[in-house]
């Protein structure tokens, strides 16, 4: 109580079962992670008006253990780590000025209409590795998050991209869910999106109509690796630079595959089902910026004896091109 200038206090890796009362009011950064904290009472934190960073990850917090007024009035608190706890829902009464909220690795099953109704300043929200299912995400849950730049919903149980995703995000990660479809219009209006990760789902080519990407005018990176695609997705945005499609079942690269994406720098097609002869070389001709084309782990069904000569020739050409590129880089 007498340490009236103390700004930094690290009580992590102890055996605290609750947030201690009477902490210095001058604290800016408070480490309480890796304890056995089960509760945050109403007025233990609220007097610490200067608090900016609160680290409560790796404790034993259930949602009911966090008092709804536990963060009230903490106007400077912008970074809250609550990951690796036992939260079954988003705690109520989140600090209003929070910008970074890490609540990954909990047991959250859904997102209610008002869970984020007052956190207007949120920029980064990481909800990965919870138990969120599609029907449990309210369609208006993200309506107030106009400043959100990064949303991570990976490692949940979504079977479709939830409707009502925040429109202004730059990075959206929905890896390792059970996505079989992108709900119609799920990506509509997301003109700010730069990076979209749909890795490790169950997407098939017919679930991705060419309209799916229509509004993504700034998309630079699209990762659909580890799905069940049989074709290169159609109608991809012109802004796209990196396309990750490895570990799918893509069997052909038609001549027009990259017509809509002349700015590609990297195409990753490793471990698909491409066969010699099903890749039209001219598909790559217009890609003036292409630096990486990874097609390793394909062609296993090729008739090697017949095609060997041709393959080797192609490889030689590739090597030469590599050297040319290296030369250019050196220059
Ligand atoms: C931590 O505290 C609990 C009771 O709160 C006690 O049972 C346990 O032995 C303590 N662990 C250590 C390592 O002191
Ligand atoms: C969410 O947290 C995990 C674990 O730290 C991290 O790997 C992931 O990149 C984070 N998501 C975003 C969008 O930063």
JSON list of N, CA and C in Angstrom, two decimals, residues 162-238:
[
{"chain": "A", "resi": 162, "resn": "UNK", "atom": "N", "xyz": [-19.36, -17.86, -39.46]},
{"chain": "A", "resi": 162, "resn": "UNK", "atom": "CA", "xyz": [-20.53, -17.21, -38.86]},
{"chain": "A", "resi": 162, "resn": "UNK", "atom": "C", "xyz": [-20.93, -15.95, -39.64]},
{"chain": "A", "resi": 163, "resn": "UNK", "atom": "N", "xyz": [-22.22, -15.72, -39.77]},
{"chain": "A", "resi": 163, "resn": "UNK", "atom": "CA", "xyz": [-22.66, -14.46, -40.37]},
{"chain": "A", "resi": 163, "resn": "UNK", "atom": "C", "xyz": [-22.38, -13.32, -39.40]},
{"chain": "A", "resi": 164, "resn": "UNK", "atom": "N", "xyz": [-22.29, -12.12, -39.91]},
{"chain": "A", "resi": 164, "resn": "UNK", "atom": "CA", "xyz": [-22.09, -10.98, -39.03]},
{"chain": "A", "resi": 164, "resn": "UNK", "atom": "C", "xyz": [-20.67, -10.82, -38.54]},
{"chain": "A", "resi": 165, "resn": "UNK", "atom": "N", "xyz": [-19.70, -11.36, -39.28]},
{"chain": "A", "resi": 165, "resn": "UNK", "atom": "CA", "xyz": [-18.30, -11.15, -38.90]},
{"chain": "A", "resi": 165, "resn": "UNK", "atom": "C", "xyz": [-17.97, -9.66, -39.00]},
{"chain": "A", "resi": 166, "resn": "UNK", "atom": "N", "xyz": [-17.04, -9.18, -38.18]},
{"chain": "A", "resi": 166, "resn": "UNK", "atom": "CA", "xyz": [-16.73, -7.75, -38.22]},
{"chain": "A", "resi": 166, "resn": "UNK", "atom": "C", "xyz": [-16.16, -7.37, -39.58]},
{"chain": "A", "resi": 167, "resn": "UNK", "atom": "N", "xyz": [-16.68, -6.32, -40.16]},
{"chain": "A", "resi": 167, "resn": "UNK", "atom": "CA", "xyz": [-16.40, -5.98, -41.57]},
{"chain": "A", "resi": 167, "resn": "UNK", "atom": "C", "xyz": [-15.01, -5.41, -41.80]},
{"chain": "A", "resi": 168, "resn": "UNK", "atom": "N", "xyz": [-14.38, -4.85, -40.75]},
{"chain": "A", "resi": 168, "resn": "UNK", "atom": "CA", "xyz": [-13.14, -4.12, -40.99]},
{"chain": "A", "resi": 168, "resn": "UNK", "atom": "C", "xyz": [-11.87, -4.88, -40.64]},
{"chain": "A", "resi": 169, "resn": "UNK", "atom": "N", "xyz": [-12.00, -6.16, -40.36]},
{"chain": "A", "resi": 169, "resn": "UNK", "atom": "CA", "xyz": [-10.79, -6.89, -39.96]},
{"chain": "A", "resi": 169, "resn": "UNK", "atom": "C", "xyz": [-9.78, -6.98, -41.10]},
{"chain": "A", "resi": 170, "resn": "UNK", "atom": "N", "xyz": [-8.52, -6.98, -40.73]},
{"chain": "A", "resi": 170, "resn": "UNK", "atom": "CA", "xyz": [-7.44, -7.15, -41.70]},
{"chain": "A", "resi": 170, "resn": "UNK", "atom": "C", "xyz": [-7.00, -8.61, -41.75]},
{"chain": "A", "resi": 171, "resn": "UNK", "atom": "N", "xyz": [-7.11, -9.28, -40.60]},
{"chain": "A", "resi": 171, "resn": "UNK", "atom": "CA", "xyz": [-6.68, -10.67, -40.52]},
{"chain": "A", "resi": 171, "resn": "UNK", "atom": "C", "xyz": [-7.80, -11.50, -39.90]},
{"chain": "A", "resi": 172, "resn": "UNK", "atom": "N", "xyz": [-8.20, -12.53, -40.61]},
{"chain": "A", "resi": 172, "resn": "UNK", "atom": "CA", "xyz": [-9.22, -13.44, -40.08]},
{"chain": "A", "resi": 172, "resn": "UNK", "atom": "C", "xyz": [-8.69, -14.86, -40.15]},
{"chain": "A", "resi": 173, "resn": "UNK", "atom": "N", "xyz": [-8.65, -15.49, -38.97]},
{"chain": "A", "resi": 173, "resn": "UNK", "atom": "CA", "xyz": [-8.17, -16.87, -38.94]},
{"chain": "A", "resi": 173, "resn": "UNK", "atom": "C", "xyz": [-9.29, -17.79, -38.46]},
{"chain": "A", "resi": 174, "resn": "UNK", "atom": "N", "xyz": [-9.61, -18.75, -39.29]},
{"chain": "A", "resi": 174, "resn": "UNK", "atom": "CA", "xyz": [-10.58, -19.77, -38.90]},
{"chain": "A", "resi": 174, "resn": "UNK", "atom": "C", "xyz": [-9.98, -21.13, -39.29]},
{"chain": "A", "resi": 175, "resn": "UNK", "atom": "N", "xyz": [-8.81, -21.37, -38.78]},
{"chain": "A", "resi": 175, "resn": "UNK", "atom": "CA", "xyz": [-8.14, -22.64, -39.06]},
{"chain": "A", "resi": 175, "resn": "UNK", "atom": "C", "xyz": [-8.75, -23.74, -38.21]},
{"chain": "A", "resi": 176, "resn": "UNK", "atom": "N", "xyz": [-8.56, -24.97, -38.64]},
{"chain": "A", "resi": 176, "resn": "UNK", "atom": "CA", "xyz": [-8.90, -26.14, -37.82]},
{"chain": "A", "resi": 176, "resn": "UNK", "atom": "C", "xyz": [-10.27, -26.07, -37.15]},
{"chain": "A", "resi": 177, "resn": "UNK", "atom": "N", "xyz": [-11.28, -25.84, -37.97]},
{"chain": "A", "resi": 177, "resn": "UNK", "atom": "CA", "xyz": [-12.65, -25.99, -37.50]},
{"chain": "A", "resi": 177, "resn": "UNK", "atom": "C", "xyz": [-13.27, -27.11, -38.32]},
{"chain": "A", "resi": 178, "resn": "UNK", "atom": "N", "xyz": [-14.58, -27.08, -38.47]},
{"chain": "A", "resi": 178, "resn": "UNK", "atom": "CA", "xyz": [-15.25, -28.11, -39.27]},
{"chain": "A", "resi": 178, "resn": "UNK", "atom": "C", "xyz": [-15.97, -27.48, -40.44]},
{"chain": "A", "resi": 179, "resn": "UNK", "atom": "N", "xyz": [-15.41, -26.40, -40.94]},
{"chain": "A", "resi": 179, "resn": "UNK", "atom": "CA", "xyz": [-16.08, -25.65, -42.00]},
{"chain": "A", "resi": 179, "resn": "UNK", "atom": "C", "xyz": [-16.30, -26.52, -43.23]},
{"chain": "A", "resi": 180, "resn": "UNK", "atom": "N", "xyz": [-17.57, -26.66, -43.62]},
{"chain": "A", "resi": 180, "resn": "UNK", "atom": "CA", "xyz": [-17.87, -27.33, -44.87]},
{"chain": "A", "resi": 180, "resn": "UNK", "atom": "C", "xyz": [-18.38, -26.31, -45.87]},
{"chain": "A", "resi": 181, "resn": "UNK", "atom": "N", "xyz": [-18.72, -25.13, -45.39]},
{"chain": "A", "resi": 181, "resn": "UNK", "atom": "CA", "xyz": [-19.26, -24.09, -46.27]},
{"chain": "A", "resi": 181, "resn": "UNK", "atom": "C", "xyz": [-18.93, -22.73, -45.70]},
{"chain": "A", "resi": 182, "resn": "UNK", "atom": "N", "xyz": [-18.93, -21.74, -46.59]},
{"chain": "A", "resi": 182, "resn": "UNK", "atom": "CA", "xyz": [-18.88, -20.36, -46.14]},
{"chain": "A", "resi": 182, "resn": "UNK", "atom": "C", "xyz": [-20.31, -19.87, -46.32]},
{"chain": "A", "resi": 183, "resn": "UNK", "atom": "N", "xyz": [-20.97, -19.51, -45.26]},
{"chain": "A", "resi": 183, "resn": "UNK", "atom": "CA", "xyz": [-22.36, -19.10, -45.42]},
{"chain": "A", "resi": 183, "resn": "UNK", "atom": "C", "xyz": [-22.44, -18.01, -46.48]},
{"chain": "A", "resi": 184, "resn": "UNK", "atom": "N", "xyz": [-23.54, -18.01, -47.22]},
{"chain": "A", "resi": 184, "resn": "UNK", "atom": "CA", "xyz": [-23.69, -17.03, -48.28]},
{"chain": "A", "resi": 184, "resn": "UNK", "atom": "C", "xyz": [-23.50, -15.63, -47.71]},
{"chain": "A", "resi": 185, "resn": "UNK", "atom": "N", "xyz": [-22.65, -14.85, -48.32]},
{"chain": "A", "resi": 185, "resn": "UNK", "atom": "CA", "xyz": [-22.43, -13.49, -47.86]},
{"chain": "A", "resi": 185, "resn": "UNK", "atom": "C", "xyz": [-21.56, -13.37, -46.62]},
{"chain": "A", "resi": 186, "resn": "UNK", "atom": "N", "xyz": [-20.97, -14.48, -46.16]},
{"chain": "A", "resi": 186, "resn": "UNK", "atom": "CA", "xyz": [-20.18, -14.43, -44.93]},
{"chain": "A", "resi": 186, "resn": "UNK", "atom": "C", "xyz": [-19.01, -13.46, -45.04]},
{"chain": "A", "resi": 187, "resn": "UNK", "atom": "N", "xyz": [-18.46, -13.32, -46.24]},
{"chain": "A", "resi": 187, "resn": "UNK", "atom": "CA", "xyz": [-17.31, -12.43, -46.42]},
{"chain": "A", "resi": 187, "resn": "UNK", "atom": "C", "xyz": [-17.71, -11.13, -47.13]},
{"chain": "A", "resi": 188, "resn": "UNK", "atom": "N", "xyz": [-18.99, -10.91, -47.22]},
{"chain": "A", "resi": 188, "resn": "UNK", "atom": "CA", "xyz": [-19.48, -9.71, -47.94]},
{"chain": "A", "resi": 188, "resn": "UNK", "atom": "C", "xyz": [-19.02, -8.45, -47.23]},
{"chain": "A", "resi": 189, "resn": "UNK", "atom": "N", "xyz": [-18.58, -7.49, -48.00]},
{"chain": "A", "resi": 189, "resn": "UNK", "atom": "CA", "xyz": [-18.23, -6.19, -47.44]},
{"chain": "A", "resi": 189, "resn": "UNK", "atom": "C", "xyz": [-16.89, -6.15, -46.72]},
{"chain": "A", "resi": 190, "resn": "UNK", "atom": "N", "xyz": [-16.13, -7.22, -46.74]},
{"chain": "A", "resi": 190, "resn": "UNK", "atom": "CA", "xyz": [-14.87, -7.23, -45.98]},
{"chain": "A", "resi": 190, "resn": "UNK", "atom": "C", "xyz": [-13.72, -6.71, -46.85]},
{"chain": "A", "resi": 191, "resn": "UNK", "atom": "N", "xyz": [-13.86, -5.48, -47.25]},
{"chain": "A", "resi": 191, "resn": "UNK", "atom": "CA", "xyz": [-12.91, -4.90, -48.20]},
{"chain": "A", "resi": 191, "resn": "UNK", "atom": "C", "xyz": [-11.54, -4.63, -47.58]},
{"chain": "A", "resi": 192, "resn": "UNK", "atom": "N", "xyz": [-11.43, -4.67, -46.26]},
{"chain": "A", "resi": 192, "resn": "UNK", "atom": "CA", "xyz": [-10.15, -4.41, -45.62]},
{"chain": "A", "resi": 192, "resn": "UNK", "atom": "C", "xyz": [-9.33, -5.68, -45.40]},
{"chain": "A", "resi": 193, "resn": "UNK", "atom": "N", "xyz": [-9.96, -6.81, -45.65]},
{"chain": "A", "resi": 193, "resn": "UNK", "atom": "CA", "xyz": [-9.29, -8.07, -45.30]},
{"chain": "A", "resi": 193, "resn": "UNK", "atom": "C", "xyz": [-8.01, -8.27, -46.11]},
{"chain": "A", "resi": 194, "resn": "UNK", "atom": "N", "xyz": [-6.90, -8.50, -45.40]},
{"chain": "A", "resi": 194, "resn": "UNK", "atom": "CA", "xyz": [-5.61, -8.72, -46.05]},
{"chain": "A", "resi": 194, "resn": "UNK", "atom": "C", "xyz": [-5.25, -10.21, -46.05]},
{"chain": "A", "resi": 195, "resn": "UNK", "atom": "N", "xyz": [-5.58, -10.87, -44.94]},
{"chain": "A", "resi": 195, "resn": "UNK", "atom": "CA", "xyz": [-5.16, -12.27, -44.78]},
{"chain": "A", "resi": 195, "resn": "UNK", "atom": "C", "xyz": [-6.33, -13.11, -44.28]},
{"chain": "A", "resi": 196, "resn": "UNK", "atom": "N", "xyz": [-6.59, -14.20, -45.00]},
{"chain": "A", "resi": 196, "resn": "UNK", "atom": "CA", "xyz": [-7.68, -15.09, -44.62]},
{"chain": "A", "resi": 196, "resn": "UNK", "atom": "C", "xyz": [-7.14, -16.51, -44.52]},
{"chain": "A", "resi": 197, "resn": "UNK", "atom": "N", "xyz": [-7.29, -17.10, -43.36]},
{"chain": "A", "resi": 197, "resn": "UNK", "atom": "CA", "xyz": [-6.79, -18.46, -43.11]},
{"chain": "A", "resi": 197, "resn": "UNK", "atom": "C", "xyz": [-7.96, -19.41, -42.88]},
{"chain": "A", "resi": 198, "resn": "UNK", "atom": "N", "xyz": [-8.12, -20.36, -43.78]},
{"chain": "A", "resi": 198, "resn": "UNK", "atom": "CA", "xyz": [-9.18, -21.36, -43.65]},
{"chain": "A", "resi": 198, "resn": "UNK", "atom": "C", "xyz": [-8.57, -22.76, -43.62]},
{"chain": "A", "resi": 199, "resn": "UNK", "atom": "N", "xyz": [-7.34, -22.82, -43.21]},
{"chain": "A", "resi": 199, "resn": "UNK", "atom": "CA", "xyz": [-6.55, -24.05, -43.19]},
{"chain": "A", "resi": 199, "resn": "UNK", "atom": "C", "xyz": [-7.20, -25.15, -42.35]},
{"chain": "A", "resi": 200, "resn": "UNK", "atom": "N", "xyz": [-7.12, -26.38, -42.82]},
{"chain": "A", "resi": 200, "resn": "UNK", "atom": "CA", "xyz": [-7.53, -27.50, -41.97]},
{"chain": "A", "resi": 200, "resn": "UNK", "atom": "C", "xyz": [-9.02, -27.55, -41.68]},
{"chain": "A", "resi": 201, "resn": "UNK", "atom": "N", "xyz": [-9.83, -27.38, -42.71]},
{"chain": "A", "resi": 201, "resn": "UNK", "atom": "CA", "xyz": [-11.27, -27.54, -42.56]},
{"chain": "A", "resi": 201, "resn": "UNK", "atom": "C", "xyz": [-11.75, -28.63, -43.51]},
{"chain": "A", "resi": 202, "resn": "UNK", "atom": "N", "xyz": [-13.02, -28.59, -43.86]},
{"chain": "A", "resi": 202, "resn": "UNK", "atom": "CA", "xyz": [-13.57, -29.64, -44.74]},
{"chain": "A", "resi": 202, "resn": "UNK", "atom": "C", "xyz": [-14.14, -29.05, -46.01]},
{"chain": "A", "resi": 203, "resn": "UNK", "atom": "N", "xyz": [-13.54, -27.98, -46.44]},
{"chain": "A", "resi": 203, "resn": "UNK", "atom": "CA", "xyz": [-14.11, -27.27, -47.59]},
{"chain": "A", "resi": 203, "resn": "UNK", "atom": "C", "xyz": [-13.90, -28.05, -48.89]},
{"chain": "A", "resi": 204, "resn": "UNK", "atom": "N", "xyz": [-14.96, -28.15, -49.65]},
{"chain": "A", "resi": 204, "resn": "UNK", "atom": "CA", "xyz": [-14.88, -28.74, -50.99]},
{"chain": "A", "resi": 204, "resn": "UNK", "atom": "C", "xyz": [-15.02, -27.63, -52.01]},
{"chain": "A", "resi": 205, "resn": "UNK", "atom": "N", "xyz": [-14.60, -27.91, -53.22]},
{"chain": "A", "resi": 205, "resn": "UNK", "atom": "CA", "xyz": [-14.61, -26.86, -54.24]},
{"chain": "A", "resi": 205, "resn": "UNK", "atom": "C", "xyz": [-16.01, -26.28, -54.44]},
{"chain": "A", "resi": 206, "resn": "UNK", "atom": "N", "xyz": [-17.02, -27.13, -54.40]},
{"chain": "A", "resi": 206, "resn": "UNK", "atom": "CA", "xyz": [-18.33, -26.58, -54.72]},
{"chain": "A", "resi": 206, "resn": "UNK", "atom": "C", "xyz": [-18.88, -25.68, -53.61]},
{"chain": "A", "resi": 207, "resn": "UNK", "atom": "N", "xyz": [-18.25, -25.71, -52.44]},
{"chain": "A", "resi": 207, "resn": "UNK", "atom": "CA", "xyz": [-18.68, -24.80, -51.37]},
{"chain": "A", "resi": 207, "resn": "UNK", "atom": "C", "xyz": [-18.13, -23.38, -51.56]},
{"chain": "A", "resi": 208, "resn": "UNK", "atom": "N", "xyz": [-17.20, -23.23, -52.52]},
{"chain": "A", "resi": 208, "resn": "UNK", "atom": "CA", "xyz": [-16.56, -21.93, -52.72]},
{"chain": "A", "resi": 208, "resn": "UNK", "atom": "C", "xyz": [-16.90, -21.38, -54.09]},
{"chain": "A", "resi": 209, "resn": "UNK", "atom": "N", "xyz": [-18.05, -20.81, -54.22]},
{"chain": "A", "resi": 209, "resn": "UNK", "atom": "CA", "xyz": [-18.42, -20.21, -55.51]},
{"chain": "A", "resi": 209, "resn": "UNK", "atom": "C", "xyz": [-17.54, -19.01, -55.79]},
{"chain": "A", "resi": 210, "resn": "UNK", "atom": "N", "xyz": [-17.46, -18.59, -57.06]},
{"chain": "A", "resi": 210, "resn": "UNK", "atom": "CA", "xyz": [-16.61, -17.44, -57.40]},
{"chain": "A", "resi": 210, "resn": "UNK", "atom": "C", "xyz": [-17.07, -16.16, -56.70]},
{"chain": "A", "resi": 211, "resn": "UNK", "atom": "N", "xyz": [-18.33, -16.10, -56.29]},
{"chain": "A", "resi": 211, "resn": "UNK", "atom": "CA", "xyz": [-18.82, -14.89, -55.61]},
{"chain": "A", "resi": 211, "resn": "UNK", "atom": "C", "xyz": [-18.30, -14.79, -54.18]},
{"chain": "A", "resi": 212, "resn": "UNK", "atom": "N", "xyz": [-17.81, -15.88, -53.63]},
{"chain": "A", "resi": 212, "resn": "UNK", "atom": "CA", "xyz": [-17.40, -15.88, -52.22]},
{"chain": "A", "resi": 212, "resn": "UNK", "atom": "C", "xyz": [-16.39, -14.78, -51.93]},
{"chain": "A", "resi": 213, "resn": "UNK", "atom": "N", "xyz": [-15.49, -14.50, -52.91]},
{"chain": "A", "resi": 213, "resn": "UNK", "atom": "CA", "xyz": [-14.38, -13.57, -52.68]},
{"chain": "A", "resi": 213, "resn": "UNK", "atom": "C", "xyz": [-14.67, -12.19, -53.24]},
{"chain": "A", "resi": 214, "resn": "UNK", "atom": "N", "xyz": [-15.84, -12.00, -53.79]},
{"chain": "A", "resi": 214, "resn": "UNK", "atom": "CA", "xyz": [-16.10, -10.82, -54.62]},
{"chain": "A", "resi": 214, "resn": "UNK", "atom": "C", "xyz": [-15.76, -9.50, -53.95]},
{"chain": "A", "resi": 215, "resn": "UNK", "atom": "N", "xyz": [-15.94, -9.40, -52.65]},
{"chain": "A", "resi": 215, "resn": "UNK", "atom": "CA", "xyz": [-15.74, -8.10, -51.99]},
{"chain": "A", "resi": 215, "resn": "UNK", "atom": "C", "xyz": [-14.34, -7.92, -51.41]},
{"chain": "A", "resi": 216, "resn": "UNK", "atom": "N", "xyz": [-13.50, -8.93, -51.54]},
{"chain": "A", "resi": 216, "resn": "UNK", "atom": "CA", "xyz": [-12.21, -8.90, -50.83]},
{"chain": "A", "resi": 216, "resn": "UNK", "atom": "C", "xyz": [-11.14, -8.20, -51.68]},
{"chain": "A", "resi": 217, "resn": "UNK", "atom": "N", "xyz": [-11.35, -6.91, -51.89]},
{"chain": "A", "resi": 217, "resn": "UNK", "atom": "CA", "xyz": [-10.52, -6.18, -52.85]},
{"chain": "A", "resi": 217, "resn": "UNK", "atom": "C", "xyz": [-9.08, -5.99, -52.40]},
{"chain": "A", "resi": 218, "resn": "UNK", "atom": "N", "xyz": [-8.79, -6.23, -51.12]},
{"chain": "A", "resi": 218, "resn": "UNK", "atom": "CA", "xyz": [-7.42, -6.05, -50.65]},
{"chain": "A", "resi": 218, "resn": "UNK", "atom": "C", "xyz": [-6.77, -7.34, -50.16]},
{"chain": "A", "resi": 219, "resn": "UNK", "atom": "N", "xyz": [-7.40, -8.45, -50.45]},
{"chain": "A", "resi": 219, "resn": "UNK", "atom": "CA", "xyz": [-6.86, -9.72, -49.94]},
{"chain": "A", "resi": 219, "resn": "UNK", "atom": "C", "xyz": [-5.50, -10.01, -50.55]},
{"chain": "A", "resi": 220, "resn": "UNK", "atom": "N", "xyz": [-4.52, -10.24, -49.69]},
{"chain": "A", "resi": 220, "resn": "UNK", "atom": "CA", "xyz": [-3.17, -10.55, -50.18]},
{"chain": "A", "resi": 220, "resn": "UNK", "atom": "C", "xyz": [-2.79, -12.01, -49.96]},
{"chain": "A", "resi": 221, "resn": "UNK", "atom": "N", "xyz": [-3.36, -12.58, -48.91]},
{"chain": "A", "resi": 221, "resn": "UNK", "atom": "CA", "xyz": [-2.97, -13.95, -48.58]},
{"chain": "A", "resi": 221, "resn": "UNK", "atom": "C", "xyz": [-4.22, -14.79, -48.33]},
{"chain": "A", "resi": 222, "resn": "UNK", "atom": "N", "xyz": [-4.31, -15.90, -49.02]},
{"chain": "A", "resi": 222, "resn": "UNK", "atom": "CA", "xyz": [-5.42, -16.82, -48.81]},
{"chain": "A", "resi": 222, "resn": "UNK", "atom": "C", "xyz": [-4.85, -18.21, -48.56]},
{"chain": "A", "resi": 223, "resn": "UNK", "atom": "N", "xyz": [-5.19, -18.76, -47.42]},
{"chain": "A", "resi": 223, "resn": "UNK", "atom": "CA", "xyz": [-4.68, -20.08, -47.05]},
{"chain": "A", "resi": 223, "resn": "UNK", "atom": "C", "xyz": [-5.86, -21.05, -46.90]},
{"chain": "A", "resi": 224, "resn": "UNK", "atom": "N", "xyz": [-5.98, -21.96, -47.87]},
{"chain": "A", "resi": 224, "resn": "UNK", "atom": "CA", "xyz": [-7.03, -22.99, -47.80]},
{"chain": "A", "resi": 224, "resn": "UNK", "atom": "C", "xyz": [-6.37, -24.36, -47.80]},
{"chain": "A", "resi": 225, "resn": "UNK", "atom": "N", "xyz": [-5.16, -24.42, -47.30]},
{"chain": "A", "resi": 225, "resn": "UNK", "atom": "CA", "xyz": [-4.45, -25.70, -47.26]},
{"chain": "A", "resi": 225, "resn": "UNK", "atom": "C", "xyz": [-5.22, -26.69, -46.38]},
{"chain": "A", "resi": 226, "resn": "UNK", "atom": "N", "xyz": [-5.00, -27.98, -46.65]},
{"chain": "A", "resi": 226, "resn": "UNK", "atom": "CA", "xyz": [-5.58, -29.00, -45.77]},
{"chain": "A", "resi": 226, "resn": "UNK", "atom": "C", "xyz": [-7.09, -29.05, -45.80]},
{"chain": "A", "resi": 227, "resn": "UNK", "atom": "N", "xyz": [-7.68, -28.89, -46.97]},
{"chain": "A", "resi": 227, "resn": "UNK", "atom": "CA", "xyz": [-9.12, -29.06, -47.12]},
{"chain": "A", "resi": 227, "resn": "UNK", "atom": "C", "xyz": [-9.37, -30.15, -48.16]},
{"chain": "A", "resi": 228, "resn": "UNK", "atom": "N", "xyz": [-10.53, -30.11, -48.80]},
{"chain": "A", "resi": 228, "resn": "UNK", "atom": "CA", "xyz": [-10.84, -31.17, -49.76]},
{"chain": "A", "resi": 228, "resn": "UNK", "atom": "C", "xyz": [-11.12, -30.61, -51.14]},
{"chain": "A", "resi": 229, "resn": "UNK", "atom": "N", "xyz": [-10.41, -29.54, -51.46]},
{"chain": "A", "resi": 229, "resn": "UNK", "atom": "CA", "xyz": [-10.62, -28.91, -52.76]},
{"chain": "A", "resi": 229, "resn": "UNK", "atom": "C", "xyz": [-10.15, -29.82, -53.88]},
{"chain": "A", "resi": 230, "resn": "UNK", "atom": "N", "xyz": [-10.91, -29.80, -54.97]},
{"chain": "A", "resi": 230, "resn": "UNK", "atom": "CA", "xyz": [-10.51, -30.55, -56.15]},
{"chain": "A", "resi": 230, "resn": "UNK", "atom": "C", "xyz": [-10.10, -29.63, -57.29]},
{"chain": "A", "resi": 231, "resn": "UNK", "atom": "N", "xyz": [-10.37, -28.33, -57.10]},
{"chain": "A", "resi": 231, "resn": "UNK", "atom": "CA", "xyz": [-10.01, -27.36, -58.15]},
{"chain": "A", "resi": 231, "resn": "UNK", "atom": "C", "xyz": [-9.38, -26.12, -57.52]},
{"chain": "A", "resi": 232, "resn": "UNK", "atom": "N", "xyz": [-8.64, -25.38, -58.33]},
{"chain": "A", "resi": 232, "resn": "UNK", "atom": "CA", "xyz": [-8.16, -24.07, -57.88]},
{"chain": "A", "resi": 232, "resn": "UNK", "atom": "C", "xyz": [-9.40, -23.18, -57.74]},
{"chain": "A", "resi": 233, "resn": "UNK", "atom": "N", "xyz": [-9.56, -22.48, -56.62]},
{"chain": "A", "resi": 233, "resn": "UNK", "atom": "CA", "xyz": [-10.76, -21.65, -56.47]},
{"chain": "A", "resi": 233, "resn": "UNK", "atom": "C", "xyz": [-10.87, -20.60, -57.58]},
{"chain": "A", "resi": 234, "resn": "UNK", "atom": "N", "xyz": [-12.10, -20.34, -57.95]},
{"chain": "A", "resi": 234, "resn": "UNK", "atom": "CA", "xyz": [-12.35, -19.38, -59.03]},
{"chain": "A", "resi": 234, "resn": "UNK", "atom": "C", "xyz": [-12.59, -17.98, -58.49]},
{"chain": "A", "resi": 235, "resn": "UNK", "atom": "N", "xyz": [-12.37, -17.01, -59.35]},
{"chain": "A", "resi": 235, "resn": "UNK", "atom": "CA", "xyz": [-12.77, -15.63, -59.05]},
{"chain": "A", "resi": 235, "resn": "UNK", "atom": "C", "xyz": [-12.00, -15.01, -57.90]},
{"chain": "A", "resi": 236, "resn": "UNK", "atom": "N", "xyz": [-10.75, -15.43, -57.71]},
{"chain": "A", "resi": 236, "resn": "UNK", "atom": "CA", "xyz": [-9.96, -14.88, -56.61]},
{"chain": "A", "resi": 236, "resn": "UNK", "atom": "C", "xyz": [-9.62, -13.42, -56.91]},
{"chain": "A", "resi": 237, "resn": "UNK", "atom": "N", "xyz": [-9.46, -12.60, -55.85]},
{"chain": "A", "resi": 237, "resn": "UNK", "atom": "CA", "xyz": [-9.25, -11.17, -56.08]},
{"chain": "A", "resi": 237, "resn": "UNK", "atom": "C", "xyz": [-7.89, -10.86, -56.71]},
{"chain": "A", "resi": 238, "resn": "UNK", "atom": "N", "xyz": [-7.87, -9.82, -57.48]},
{"chain": "A", "resi": 238, "resn": "UNK", "atom": "CA", "xyz": [-6.68, -9.41, -58.21]},
{"chain": "A", "resi": 238, "resn": "UNK", "atom": "C", "xyz": [-5.52, -9.05, -57.28]}
]
